[in-house]
Coordinates of C-alpha atoms in Angstrom, one line a residue:
X1 CA 72.2 41.8 103.5
X2 CA 70.8 40.0 106.5
X3 CA 68.5 41.5 109.2
X4 CA 70.3 43.2 111.9
X5 CA 69.8 42.3 115.5
X6 CA 67.5 44.3 117.7
X7 CA 70.0 46.9 119.4
X8 CA 67.7 47.0 122.7
X9 CA 67.1 43.3 123.0
X10 CA 68.9 43.1 126.3
X11 CA 67.0 46.0 127.7
X12 CA 63.7 44.5 126.3
X13 CA 64.3 41.2 128.2
X14 CA 65.2 43.1 131.5
X15 CA 61.9 45.1 131.2
X16 CA 60.0 42.0 130.6
X17 CA 61.6 40.2 133.6
X18 CA 60.8 43.3 135.7
X19 CA 57.3 43.2 134.7
X20 CA 56.8 39.6 135.5
X21 CA 58.5 40.2 139.0
X22 CA 56.0 43.0 139.5
X23 CA 53.1 40.7 138.7
X24 CA 54.2 38.1 141.2
X25 CA 54.9 40.8 143.9
X26 CA 51.3 42.2 143.2
X27 CA 49.7 38.5 143.5
X28 CA 51.8 37.8 146.7
X29 CA 50.7 41.2 148.2
X30 CA 47.0 40.5 147.4
X31 CA 47.2 37.0 148.9
X32 CA 48.8 38.7 152.2
X33 CA 46.1 41.3 152.1
X34 CA 43.3 38.8 151.9
X35 CA 45.0 36.7 154.8
X36 CA 45.2 39.9 156.9
X37 CA 41.6 40.6 156.2
X38 CA 40.5 37.3 157.1
X39 CA 42.4 37.5 160.5
X40 CA 40.6 40.8 161.0
X41 CA 37.1 39.5 160.4
X42 CA 37.9 36.6 162.8
X43 CA 39.0 39.3 165.6
X44 CA 35.8 41.2 164.8
X45 CA 33.6 38.0 165.3
X46 CA 35.5 37.3 168.5
X47 CA 34.8 40.9 169.8
X48 CA 31.2 40.5 169.0
X49 CA 31.0 37.2 170.8
X50 CA 32.6 38.7 173.9
X51 CA 30.2 41.9 173.7
X52 CA 27.3 39.1 173.2
X53 CA 28.6 37.4 176.4
X54 CA 28.8 40.6 178.3
X55 CA 25.1 41.5 177.5
X56 CA 24.1 38.0 178.3
X57 CA 25.9 38.2 181.7
X58 CA 24.2 41.7 182.4
X59 CA 20.7 40.3 181.6
X60 CA 21.4 37.2 183.6
X61 CA 22.4 39.5 186.7
X62 CA 19.3 41.7 186.1
X63 CA 17.0 38.7 186.2
X64 CA 18.6 37.5 189.3
X65 CA 18.2 40.9 191.0
X66 CA 14.6 41.0 189.9
X67 CA 13.9 37.5 191.4
X68 CA 15.8 38.4 194.5
X69 CA 19.4 37.4 195.2
X70 CA 22.1 38.2 197.8
X71 CA 24.3 41.1 197.5
X72 CA 27.4 38.8 197.7
X73 CA 26.2 37.1 194.4
X74 CA 25.6 40.6 192.6
X75 CA 29.2 41.6 193.9
X76 CA 30.7 38.4 192.5
X77 CA 28.9 38.8 189.1
X78 CA 29.9 42.5 189.0
X79 CA 33.4 41.7 189.5
X80 CA 33.4 39.0 186.9
X81 CA 32.0 41.5 184.4
X82 CA 34.6 44.0 185.3
X83 CA 37.6 42.0 185.5
X84 CA 37.2 38.8 183.2
X85 CA 34.8 40.4 180.5
X86 CA 36.0 43.9 180.4
X87 CA 39.5 42.6 180.2
X88 CA 38.8 40.2 177.4
X89 CA 36.9 43.0 175.5
X90 CA 39.9 45.4 176.0
X91 CA 42.3 42.8 174.8
X92 CA 40.1 41.9 171.8
X93 CA 39.3 45.4 170.9
X94 CA 43.2 46.1 170.8
X95 CA 43.7 43.2 168.7
X96 CA 41.1 44.4 166.2
X97 CA 42.7 47.9 166.1
X98 CA 46.1 46.5 165.6
X99 CA 44.9 44.2 162.8
X100 CA 43.1 47.1 161.0
X101 CA 46.5 48.8 160.8
X102 CA 48.0 45.6 159.5
X103 CA 45.2 45.4 156.9
X104 CA 45.8 49.2 156.2
X105 CA 49.5 48.7 155.6
X106 CA 48.9 45.5 153.3
X107 CA 46.4 47.6 151.2
X108 CA 48.9 50.3 151.0
X109 CA 51.5 47.6 149.7
X110 CA 49.0 46.3 147.2
X111 CA 48.4 49.8 145.9
X112 CA 52.1 50.5 145.6
X113 CA 52.8 47.1 143.8
X114 CA 49.8 47.9 141.4
X115 CA 51.2 51.3 140.6
X116 CA 54.7 49.7 139.9
X117 CA 53.1 47.1 137.7
X118 CA 51.5 49.7 135.7
X119 CA 54.7 51.4 135.2
X120 CA 56.5 48.2 134.3
X121 CA 53.6 47.5 131.7
X122 CA 54.1 51.0 130.3
X123 CA 57.9 50.4 130.0
X124 CA 57.4 47.1 128.1
X125 CA 54.7 48.6 125.8
X126 CA 57.1 51.4 125.0
X127 CA 59.9 49.0 123.9
X128 CA 57.4 46.7 121.9
X129 CA 56.3 50.0 120.0
X130 CA 60.0 51.0 119.8
X131 CA 60.7 47.4 118.3
X132 CA 57.9 47.7 115.7
X133 CA 59.1 51.1 114.6
X134 CA 62.7 49.6 114.4
X135 CA 61.5 46.6 112.5
X136 CA 59.6 48.7 110.0
X137 CA 62.6 50.9 109.5
X138 CA 64.8 47.9 108.9
X139 CA 62.4 46.4 106.5
X140 CA 62.5 49.5 104.4
X141 CA 66.3 49.6 104.4
X142 CA 66.5 45.9 103.5
X143 CA 64.2 46.6 100.6
X144 CA 66.0 49.5 99.4
X145 CA 69.1 47.5 99.4
X146 CA 67.6 44.7 97.7
X147 CA 66.4 47.2 94.9
X148 CA 69.7 48.9 94.7
X149 CA 71.3 45.5 94.3
X150 CA 69.0 44.3 91.7
X151 CA 69.6 47.5 89.9
X152 CA 73.3 46.9 90.0
X153 CA 72.9 43.3 88.7
X154 CA 70.5 44.6 85.9
X155 CA 73.1 47.3 85.0
X156 CA 75.9 44.9 85.0
X157 CA 74.1 42.4 82.8
X158 CA 73.1 45.3 80.3
X159 CA 76.7 46.5 80.3
X160 CA 78.0 42.9 79.7
X161 CA 75.5 42.4 76.9
X162 CA 76.2 45.7 75.2
X163 CA 79.8 45.2 74.9
X164 CA 79.8 41.5 74.1
X165 CA 80.7 40.7 70.7
X166 CA 77.9 39.5 68.5
X167 CA 75.0 40.8 70.0
X168 CA 73.1 39.4 72.8

């Protein structure tokens, strides 16, 4: 009797393929998360540069006021601060907030992909254990079949010798 084919072979292949796809998906989502985090870091650096620029301009304006300057120049600098710097600051702050949402979304995707990968790994492991149990059972059945066949052959030889004229 030859060894039978594992009945869940196709399911096993499907589960392994799904596991590999989940691994690939997790890797892609992690890479995307890293890119989004890098963008966020850049936006935060830009925001800090604008804040620093604003502080520098305020200090410059204060120094000029201490030295004595015309009110027209002070008004021009205040407008510059309000219009240009504040607008840049608001835009950059909005970019940072939006990017934080993107990073959070990417992190959620990574978490979901990790959970799915764990589920796929468990599925593959369950089938591997099932296959081991099945192979053990088949091996026992094959051994029992071989023992039975050997006994039948021995019985046949014994019977044939017993009834053979002249002895052996």
